[in-house]
Tab-separated table of N, CA and C in Angstrom:
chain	number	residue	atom	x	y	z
A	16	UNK	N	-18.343	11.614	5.899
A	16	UNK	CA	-17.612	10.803	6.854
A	16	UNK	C	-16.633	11.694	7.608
A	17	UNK	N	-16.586	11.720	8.769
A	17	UNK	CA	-16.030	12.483	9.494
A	17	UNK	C	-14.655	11.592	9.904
A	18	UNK	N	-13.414	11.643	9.583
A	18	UNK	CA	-11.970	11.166	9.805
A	18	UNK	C	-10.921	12.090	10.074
A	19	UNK	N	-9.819	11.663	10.275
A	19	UNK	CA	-8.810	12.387	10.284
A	19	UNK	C	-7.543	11.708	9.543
A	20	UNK	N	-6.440	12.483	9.018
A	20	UNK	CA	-5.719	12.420	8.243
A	20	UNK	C	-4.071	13.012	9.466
A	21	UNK	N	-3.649	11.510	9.379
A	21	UNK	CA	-2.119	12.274	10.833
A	21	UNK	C	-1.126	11.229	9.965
A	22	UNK	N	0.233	11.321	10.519
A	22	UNK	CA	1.162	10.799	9.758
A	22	UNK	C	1.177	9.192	10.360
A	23	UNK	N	1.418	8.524	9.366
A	23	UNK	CA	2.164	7.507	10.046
A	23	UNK	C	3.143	7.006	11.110
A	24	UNK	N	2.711	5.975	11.719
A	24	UNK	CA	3.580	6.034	13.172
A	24	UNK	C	3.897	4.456	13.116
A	25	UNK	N	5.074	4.384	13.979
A	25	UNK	CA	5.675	2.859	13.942
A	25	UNK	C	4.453	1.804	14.384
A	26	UNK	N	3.449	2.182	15.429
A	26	UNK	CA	2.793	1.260	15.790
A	26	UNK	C	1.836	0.906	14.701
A	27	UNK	N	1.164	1.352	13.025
A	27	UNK	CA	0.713	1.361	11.830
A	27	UNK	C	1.274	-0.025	11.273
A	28	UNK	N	2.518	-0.253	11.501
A	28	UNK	CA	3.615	-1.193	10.499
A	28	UNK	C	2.511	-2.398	9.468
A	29	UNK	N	1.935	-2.945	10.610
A	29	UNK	CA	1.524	-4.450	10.399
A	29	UNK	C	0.432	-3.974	9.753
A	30	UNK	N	-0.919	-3.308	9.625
A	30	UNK	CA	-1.514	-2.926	8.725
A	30	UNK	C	-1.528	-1.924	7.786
A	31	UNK	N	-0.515	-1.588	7.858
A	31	UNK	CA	0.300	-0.668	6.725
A	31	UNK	C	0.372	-1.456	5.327
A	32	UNK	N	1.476	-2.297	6.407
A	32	UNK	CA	2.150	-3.565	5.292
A	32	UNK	C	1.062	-4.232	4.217
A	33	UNK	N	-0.179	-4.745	5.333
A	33	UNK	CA	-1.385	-5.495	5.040
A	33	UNK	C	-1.716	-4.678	3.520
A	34	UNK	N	-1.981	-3.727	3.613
A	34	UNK	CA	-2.401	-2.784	2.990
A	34	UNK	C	-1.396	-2.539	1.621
A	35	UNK	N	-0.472	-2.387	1.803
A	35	UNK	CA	0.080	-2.249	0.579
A	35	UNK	C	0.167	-3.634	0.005
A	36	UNK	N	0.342	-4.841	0.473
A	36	UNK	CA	0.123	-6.049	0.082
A	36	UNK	C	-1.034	-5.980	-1.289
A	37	UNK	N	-2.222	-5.871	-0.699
A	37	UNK	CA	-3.501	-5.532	-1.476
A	37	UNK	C	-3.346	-4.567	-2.205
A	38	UNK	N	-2.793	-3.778	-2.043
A	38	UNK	CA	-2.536	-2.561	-3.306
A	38	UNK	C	-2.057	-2.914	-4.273
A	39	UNK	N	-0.868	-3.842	-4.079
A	39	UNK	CA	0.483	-3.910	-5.103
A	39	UNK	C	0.176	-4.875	-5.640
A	40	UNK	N	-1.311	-6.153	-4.961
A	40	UNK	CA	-1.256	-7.073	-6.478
A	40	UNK	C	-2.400	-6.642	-6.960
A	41	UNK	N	-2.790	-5.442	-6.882
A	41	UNK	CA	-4.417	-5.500	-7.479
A	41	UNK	C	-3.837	-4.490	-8.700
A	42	UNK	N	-5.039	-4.595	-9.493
A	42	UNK	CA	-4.849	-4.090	-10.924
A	42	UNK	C	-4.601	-2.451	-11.136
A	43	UNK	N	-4.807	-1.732	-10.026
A	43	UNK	CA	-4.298	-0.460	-9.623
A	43	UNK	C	-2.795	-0.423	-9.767
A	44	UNK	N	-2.411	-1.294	-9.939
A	44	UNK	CA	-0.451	-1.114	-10.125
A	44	UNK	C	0.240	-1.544	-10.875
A	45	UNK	N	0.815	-1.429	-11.878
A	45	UNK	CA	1.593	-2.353	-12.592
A	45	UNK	C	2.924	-3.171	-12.098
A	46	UNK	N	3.464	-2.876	-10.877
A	46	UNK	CA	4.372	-3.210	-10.420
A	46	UNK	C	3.558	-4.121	-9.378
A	47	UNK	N	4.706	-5.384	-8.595
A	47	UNK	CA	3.670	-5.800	-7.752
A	47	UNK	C	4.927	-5.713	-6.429
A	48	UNK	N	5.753	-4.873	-6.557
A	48	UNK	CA	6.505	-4.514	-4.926
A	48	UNK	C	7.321	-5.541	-4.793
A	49	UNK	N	7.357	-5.925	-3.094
A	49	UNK	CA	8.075	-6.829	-2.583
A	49	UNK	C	8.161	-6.596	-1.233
A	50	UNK	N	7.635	-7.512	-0.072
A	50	UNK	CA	7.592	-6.984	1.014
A	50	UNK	C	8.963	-6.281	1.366
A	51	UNK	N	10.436	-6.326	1.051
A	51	UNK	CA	11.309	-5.846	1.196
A	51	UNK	C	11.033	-3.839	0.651
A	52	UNK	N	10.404	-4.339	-0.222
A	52	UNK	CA	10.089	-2.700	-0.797
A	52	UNK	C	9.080	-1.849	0.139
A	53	UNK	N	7.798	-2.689	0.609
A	53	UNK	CA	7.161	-2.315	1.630
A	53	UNK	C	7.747	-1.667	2.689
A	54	UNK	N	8.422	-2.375	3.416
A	54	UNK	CA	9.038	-2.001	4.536
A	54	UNK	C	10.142	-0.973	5.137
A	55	UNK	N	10.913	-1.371	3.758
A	55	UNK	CA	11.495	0.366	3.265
A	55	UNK	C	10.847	1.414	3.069
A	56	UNK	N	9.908	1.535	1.816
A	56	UNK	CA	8.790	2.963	2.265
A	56	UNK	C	8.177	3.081	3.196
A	57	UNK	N	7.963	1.918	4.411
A	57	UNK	CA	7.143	2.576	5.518
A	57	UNK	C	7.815	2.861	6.570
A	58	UNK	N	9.094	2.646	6.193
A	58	UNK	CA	10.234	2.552	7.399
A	58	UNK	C	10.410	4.490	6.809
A	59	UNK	N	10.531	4.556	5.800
A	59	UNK	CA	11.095	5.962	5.212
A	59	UNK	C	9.812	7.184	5.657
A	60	UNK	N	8.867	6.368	5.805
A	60	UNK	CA	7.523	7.802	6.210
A	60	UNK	C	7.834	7.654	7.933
A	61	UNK	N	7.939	6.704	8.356
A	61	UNK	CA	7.874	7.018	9.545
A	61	UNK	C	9.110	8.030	9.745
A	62	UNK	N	10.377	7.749	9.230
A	62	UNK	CA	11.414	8.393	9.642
A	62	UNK	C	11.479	9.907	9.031
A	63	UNK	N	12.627	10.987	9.373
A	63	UNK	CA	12.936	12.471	9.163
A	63	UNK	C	13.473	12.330	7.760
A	64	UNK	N	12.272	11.879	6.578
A	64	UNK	CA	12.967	11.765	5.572
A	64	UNK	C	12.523	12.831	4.598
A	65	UNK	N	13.270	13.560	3.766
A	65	UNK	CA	13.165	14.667	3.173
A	65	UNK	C	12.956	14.382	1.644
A	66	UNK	N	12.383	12.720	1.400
A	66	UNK	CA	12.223	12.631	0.198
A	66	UNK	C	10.414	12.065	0.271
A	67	UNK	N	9.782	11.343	1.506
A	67	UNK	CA	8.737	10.781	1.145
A	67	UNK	C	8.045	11.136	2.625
A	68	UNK	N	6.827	11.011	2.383
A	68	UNK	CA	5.785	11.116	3.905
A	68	UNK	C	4.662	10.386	3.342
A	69	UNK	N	4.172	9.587	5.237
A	69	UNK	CA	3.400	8.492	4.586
A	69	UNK	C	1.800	9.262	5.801
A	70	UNK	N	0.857	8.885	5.210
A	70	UNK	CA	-0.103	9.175	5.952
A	70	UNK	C	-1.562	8.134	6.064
A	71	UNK	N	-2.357	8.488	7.370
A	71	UNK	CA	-3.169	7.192	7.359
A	71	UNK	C	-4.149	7.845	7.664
A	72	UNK	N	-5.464	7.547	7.139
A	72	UNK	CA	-6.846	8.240	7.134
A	72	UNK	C	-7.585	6.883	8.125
A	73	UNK	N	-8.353	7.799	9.346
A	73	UNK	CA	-8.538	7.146	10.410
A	73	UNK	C	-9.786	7.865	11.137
A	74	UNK	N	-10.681	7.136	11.198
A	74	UNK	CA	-11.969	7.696	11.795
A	74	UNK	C	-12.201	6.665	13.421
A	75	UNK	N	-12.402	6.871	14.197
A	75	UNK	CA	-12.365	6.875	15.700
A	75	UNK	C	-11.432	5.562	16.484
A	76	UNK	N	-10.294	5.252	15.813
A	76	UNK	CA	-8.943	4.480	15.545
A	76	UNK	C	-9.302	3.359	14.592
A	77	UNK	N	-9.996	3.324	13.772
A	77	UNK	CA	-9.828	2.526	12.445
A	77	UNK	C	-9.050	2.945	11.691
A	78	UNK	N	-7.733	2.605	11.138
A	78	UNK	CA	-7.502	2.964	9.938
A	78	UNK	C	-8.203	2.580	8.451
A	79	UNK	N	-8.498	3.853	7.432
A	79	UNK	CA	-8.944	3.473	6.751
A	79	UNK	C	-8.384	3.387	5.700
A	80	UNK	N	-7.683	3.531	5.536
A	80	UNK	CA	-6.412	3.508	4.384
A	80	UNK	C	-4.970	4.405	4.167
A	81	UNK	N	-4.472	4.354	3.525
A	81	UNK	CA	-3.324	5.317	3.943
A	81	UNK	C	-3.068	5.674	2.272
A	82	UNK	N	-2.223	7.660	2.379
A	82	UNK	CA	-1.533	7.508	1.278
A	82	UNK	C	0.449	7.917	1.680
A	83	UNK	N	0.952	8.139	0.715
A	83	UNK	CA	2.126	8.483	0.518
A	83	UNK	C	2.752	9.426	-0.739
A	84	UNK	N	3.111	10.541	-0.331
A	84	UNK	CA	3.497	11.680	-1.277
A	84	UNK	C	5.042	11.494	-1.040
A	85	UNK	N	5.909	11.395	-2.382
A	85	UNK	CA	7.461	11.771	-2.416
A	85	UNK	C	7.542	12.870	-3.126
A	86	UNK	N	8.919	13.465	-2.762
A	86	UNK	CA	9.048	15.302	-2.948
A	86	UNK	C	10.008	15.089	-3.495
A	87	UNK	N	10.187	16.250	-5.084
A	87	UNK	CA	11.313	16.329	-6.133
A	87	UNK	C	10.986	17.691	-6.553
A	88	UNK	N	11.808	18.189	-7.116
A	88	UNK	CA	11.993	19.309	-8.148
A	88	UNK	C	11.382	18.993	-9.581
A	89	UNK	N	10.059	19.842	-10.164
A	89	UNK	CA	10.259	20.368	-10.921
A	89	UNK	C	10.857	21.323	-12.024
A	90	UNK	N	11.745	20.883	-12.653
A	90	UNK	CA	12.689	21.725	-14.035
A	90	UNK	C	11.930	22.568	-15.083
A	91	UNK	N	10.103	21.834	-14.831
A	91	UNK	CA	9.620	22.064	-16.258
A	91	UNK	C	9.132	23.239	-15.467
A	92	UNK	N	8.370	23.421	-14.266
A	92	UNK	CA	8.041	24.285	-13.632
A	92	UNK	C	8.438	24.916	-13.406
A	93	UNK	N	9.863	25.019	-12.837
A	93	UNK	CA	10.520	26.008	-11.475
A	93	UNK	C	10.387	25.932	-9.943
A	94	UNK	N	9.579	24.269	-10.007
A	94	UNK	CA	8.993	24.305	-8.404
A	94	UNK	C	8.932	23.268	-8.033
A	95	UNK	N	8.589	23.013	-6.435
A	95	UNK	CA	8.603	21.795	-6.063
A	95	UNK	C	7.862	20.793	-6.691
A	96	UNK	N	8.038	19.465	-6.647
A	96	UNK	CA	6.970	18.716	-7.418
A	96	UNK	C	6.225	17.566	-6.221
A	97	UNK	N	5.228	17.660	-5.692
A	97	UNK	CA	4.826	16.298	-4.860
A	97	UNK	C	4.064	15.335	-5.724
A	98	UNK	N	4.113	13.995	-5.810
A	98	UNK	CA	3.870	12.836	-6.770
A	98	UNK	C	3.071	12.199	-5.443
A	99	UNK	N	1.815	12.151	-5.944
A	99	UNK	CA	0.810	11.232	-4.670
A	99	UNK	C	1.317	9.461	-5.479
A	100	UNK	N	2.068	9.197	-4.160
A	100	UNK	CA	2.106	7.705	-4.521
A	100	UNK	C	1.530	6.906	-4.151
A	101	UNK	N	1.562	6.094	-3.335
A	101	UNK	CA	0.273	4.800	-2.751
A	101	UNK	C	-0.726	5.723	-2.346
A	102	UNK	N	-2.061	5.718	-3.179
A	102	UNK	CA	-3.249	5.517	-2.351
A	102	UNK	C	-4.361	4.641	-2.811
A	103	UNK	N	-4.434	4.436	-0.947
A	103	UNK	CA	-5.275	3.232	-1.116
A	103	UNK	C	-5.928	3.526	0.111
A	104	UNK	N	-7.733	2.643	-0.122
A	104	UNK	CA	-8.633	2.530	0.935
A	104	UNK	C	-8.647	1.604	1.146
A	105	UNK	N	-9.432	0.919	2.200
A	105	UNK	CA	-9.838	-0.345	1.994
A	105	UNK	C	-11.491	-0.798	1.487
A	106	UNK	N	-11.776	-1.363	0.945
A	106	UNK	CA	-12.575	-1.214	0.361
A	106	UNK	C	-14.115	-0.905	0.542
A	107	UNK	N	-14.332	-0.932	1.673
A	107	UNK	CA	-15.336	-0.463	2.382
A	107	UNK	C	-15.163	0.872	2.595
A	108	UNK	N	-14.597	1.571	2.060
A	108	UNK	CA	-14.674	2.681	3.150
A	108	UNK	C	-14.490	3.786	1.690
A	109	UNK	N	-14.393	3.233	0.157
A	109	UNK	CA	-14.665	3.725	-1.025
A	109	UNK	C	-15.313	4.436	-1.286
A	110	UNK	N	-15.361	5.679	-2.221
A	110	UNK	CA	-16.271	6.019	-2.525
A	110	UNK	C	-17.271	6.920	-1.063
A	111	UNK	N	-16.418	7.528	-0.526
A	111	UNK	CA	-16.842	8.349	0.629
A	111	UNK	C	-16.028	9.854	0.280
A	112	UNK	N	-15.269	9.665	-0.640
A	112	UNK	CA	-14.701	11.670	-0.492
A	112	UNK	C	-12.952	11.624	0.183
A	113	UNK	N	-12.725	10.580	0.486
A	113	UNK	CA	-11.482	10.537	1.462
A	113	UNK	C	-10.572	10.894	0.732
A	114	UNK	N	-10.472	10.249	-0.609
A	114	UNK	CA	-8.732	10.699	-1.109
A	114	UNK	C	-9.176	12.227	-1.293
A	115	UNK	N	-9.967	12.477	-2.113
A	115	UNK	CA	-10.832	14.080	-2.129
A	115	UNK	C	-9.986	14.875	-1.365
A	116	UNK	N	-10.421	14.637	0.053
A	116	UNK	CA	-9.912	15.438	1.150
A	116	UNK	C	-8.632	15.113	1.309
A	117	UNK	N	-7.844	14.094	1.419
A	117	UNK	CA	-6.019	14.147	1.747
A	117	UNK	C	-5.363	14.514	0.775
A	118	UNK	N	-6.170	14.645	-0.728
A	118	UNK	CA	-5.411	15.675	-1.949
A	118	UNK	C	-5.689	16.995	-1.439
A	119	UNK	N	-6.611	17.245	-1.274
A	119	UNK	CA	-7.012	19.158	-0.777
A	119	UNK	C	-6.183	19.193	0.370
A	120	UNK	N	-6.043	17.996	1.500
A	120	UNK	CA	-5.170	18.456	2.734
A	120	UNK	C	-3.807	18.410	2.038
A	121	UNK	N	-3.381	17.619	0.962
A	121	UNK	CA	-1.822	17.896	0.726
A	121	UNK	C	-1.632	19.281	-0.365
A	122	UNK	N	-2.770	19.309	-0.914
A	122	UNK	CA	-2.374	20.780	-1.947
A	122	UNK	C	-2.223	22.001	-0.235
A	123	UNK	N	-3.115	21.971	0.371
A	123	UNK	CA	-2.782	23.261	1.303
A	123	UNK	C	-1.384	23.257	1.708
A	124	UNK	N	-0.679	21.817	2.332
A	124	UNK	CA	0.734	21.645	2.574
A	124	UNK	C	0.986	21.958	1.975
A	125	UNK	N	1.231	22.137	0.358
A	125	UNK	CA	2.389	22.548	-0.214
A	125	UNK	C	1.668	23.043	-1.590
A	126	UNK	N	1.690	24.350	-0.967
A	126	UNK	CA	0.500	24.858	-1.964
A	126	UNK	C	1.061	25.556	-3.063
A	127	UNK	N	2.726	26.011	-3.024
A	127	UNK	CA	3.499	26.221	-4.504
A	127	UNK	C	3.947	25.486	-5.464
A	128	UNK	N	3.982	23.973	-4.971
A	128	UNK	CA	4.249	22.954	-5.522
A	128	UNK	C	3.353	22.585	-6.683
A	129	UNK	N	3.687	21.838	-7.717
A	129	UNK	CA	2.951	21.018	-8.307
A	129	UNK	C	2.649	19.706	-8.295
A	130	UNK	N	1.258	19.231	-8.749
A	130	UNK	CA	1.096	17.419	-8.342
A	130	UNK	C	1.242	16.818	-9.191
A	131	UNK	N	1.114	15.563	-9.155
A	131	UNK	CA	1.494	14.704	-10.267
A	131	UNK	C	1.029	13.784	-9.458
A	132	UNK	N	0.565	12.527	-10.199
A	132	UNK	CA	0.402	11.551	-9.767
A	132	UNK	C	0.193	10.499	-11.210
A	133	UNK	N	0.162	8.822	-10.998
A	133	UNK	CA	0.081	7.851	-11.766
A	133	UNK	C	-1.222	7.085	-11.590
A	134	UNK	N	-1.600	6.904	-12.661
A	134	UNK	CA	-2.763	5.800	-12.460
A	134	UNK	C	-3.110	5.017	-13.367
A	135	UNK	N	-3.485	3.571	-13.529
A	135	UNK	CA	-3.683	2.264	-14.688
A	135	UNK	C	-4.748	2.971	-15.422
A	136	UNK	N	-4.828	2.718	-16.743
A	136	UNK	CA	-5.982	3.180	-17.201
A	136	UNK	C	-6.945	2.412	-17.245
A	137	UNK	N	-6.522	1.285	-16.603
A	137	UNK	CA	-8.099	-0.038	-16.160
A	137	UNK	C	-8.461	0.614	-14.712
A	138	UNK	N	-8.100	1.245	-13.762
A	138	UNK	CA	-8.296	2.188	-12.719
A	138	UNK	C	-9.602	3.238	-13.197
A	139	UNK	N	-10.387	2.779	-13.621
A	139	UNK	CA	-11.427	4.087	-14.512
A	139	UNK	C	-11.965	4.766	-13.392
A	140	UNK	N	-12.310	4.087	-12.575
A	140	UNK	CA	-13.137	4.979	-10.836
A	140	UNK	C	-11.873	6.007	-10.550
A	141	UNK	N	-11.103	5.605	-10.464
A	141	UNK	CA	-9.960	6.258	-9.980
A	141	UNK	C	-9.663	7.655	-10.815
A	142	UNK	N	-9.372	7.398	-12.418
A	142	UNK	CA	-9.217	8.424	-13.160
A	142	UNK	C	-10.187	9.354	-13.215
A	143	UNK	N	-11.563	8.737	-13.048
A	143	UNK	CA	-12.302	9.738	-13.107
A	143	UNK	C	-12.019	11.042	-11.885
A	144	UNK	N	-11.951	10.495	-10.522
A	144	UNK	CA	-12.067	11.078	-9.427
A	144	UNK	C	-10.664	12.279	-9.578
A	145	UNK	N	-9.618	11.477	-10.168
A	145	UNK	CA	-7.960	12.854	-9.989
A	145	UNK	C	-8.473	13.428	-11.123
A	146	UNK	N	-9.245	13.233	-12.002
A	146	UNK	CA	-9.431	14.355	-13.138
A	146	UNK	C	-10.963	15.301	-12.508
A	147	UNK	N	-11.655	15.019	-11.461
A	147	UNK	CA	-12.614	15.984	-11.446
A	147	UNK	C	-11.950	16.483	-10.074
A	148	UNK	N	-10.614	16.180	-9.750
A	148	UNK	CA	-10.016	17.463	-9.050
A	148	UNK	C	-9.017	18.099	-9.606
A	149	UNK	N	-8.991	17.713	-11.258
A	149	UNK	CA	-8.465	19.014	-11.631
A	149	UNK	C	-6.848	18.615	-12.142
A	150	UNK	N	-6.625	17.340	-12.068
A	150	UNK	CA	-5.763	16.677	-12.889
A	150	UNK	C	-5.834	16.140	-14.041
A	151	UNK	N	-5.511	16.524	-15.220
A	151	UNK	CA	-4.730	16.223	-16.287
A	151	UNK	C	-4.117	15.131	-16.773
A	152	UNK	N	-4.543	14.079	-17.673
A	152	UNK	CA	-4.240	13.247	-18.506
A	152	UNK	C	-2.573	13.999	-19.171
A	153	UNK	N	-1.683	13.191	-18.744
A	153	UNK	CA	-0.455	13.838	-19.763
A	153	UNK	C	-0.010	12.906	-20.937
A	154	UNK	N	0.703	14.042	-21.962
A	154	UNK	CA	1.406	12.808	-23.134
A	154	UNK	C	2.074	12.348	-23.384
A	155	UNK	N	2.674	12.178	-21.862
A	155	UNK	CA	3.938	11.385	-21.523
A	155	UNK	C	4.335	9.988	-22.268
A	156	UNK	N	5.439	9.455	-22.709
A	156	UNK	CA	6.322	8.245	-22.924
A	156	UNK	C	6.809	8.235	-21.775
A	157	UNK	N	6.392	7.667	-20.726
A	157	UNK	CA	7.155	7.550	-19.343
A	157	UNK	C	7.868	6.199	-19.700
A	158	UNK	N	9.321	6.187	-19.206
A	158	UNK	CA	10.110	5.150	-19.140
A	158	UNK	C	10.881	5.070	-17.922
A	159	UNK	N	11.795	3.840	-17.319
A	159	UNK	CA	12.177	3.366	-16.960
A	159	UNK	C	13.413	2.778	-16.781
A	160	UNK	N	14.368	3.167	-15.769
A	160	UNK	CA	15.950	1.650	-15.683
A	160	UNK	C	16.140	1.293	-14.507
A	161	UNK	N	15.655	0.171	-14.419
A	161	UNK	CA	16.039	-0.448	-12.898
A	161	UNK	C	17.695	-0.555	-12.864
């Protein structure tokens, strides 16, 4: 499939939103958001923000889904850390290679960094795909304080 991968732009909003809607109640998430939460992370990719960037995979102006990487320090490393957060297709457009390629286009961005990312372990399509690029099951107790 031949697409392209460009940042998010204000005119995106409304199927952005759409989109994370469907993300956040499907079984891919344990959290289920809040359009208030939506609108803040997409308000934060569009803007000069030095903590998150949002991006939308788009073949001849369809969008086909979008992801979002936030940027932190690694301690355990010594290095930057990028955490792939929302990604999502829509469902037609699955199972074509796409996240494939916007992980390889974000490892070249930031190619000293390390990745990280989260995923349900009822997500099995999913796990399979970040582990045959080379991601790692960790033995994390991940916790939480709102």
């Amino acid at each position: 499939m031949n697409f392209k991968i460009r940042k998010m732009e204000k005119g995106d909003k409304d199927e952005i939103l759409s989109m994370m809607e469907k993300f956040y109640s499907s079984d891919a998430v344990f959290t289920n958001g809040s359009k208030e939460i939506f609108e803040t992370d997409f308000n934060y990719c569009i803007e000069e923000n030095p903590y998150l960037e949002g991006y939308i995979f788009e073949d001849d102006g369809i969008i086909l889904g979008y992801g979002m990487i936030a940027k932190s320090f690694s301690t355990e490393f010594g290095r930057m850390c990028i955490w792939f957060e929302d990604l999502y297709l829509k469902p037609e457009f699955r199972g074509k290679g796409i996240i494939s390629k916007y992980i390889n286009f974000i490892e070249k961005i930031y190619s000293t960094a390390v990745f990280r990312l989260e995923a349900e372990k009822e997500n099995a399509h999913a796990c399979y795909v970040y582990k045959k690029l080379g991601f790692e099951t960790l033995p994390y107790c991940e916790m939480i304080k709102k």
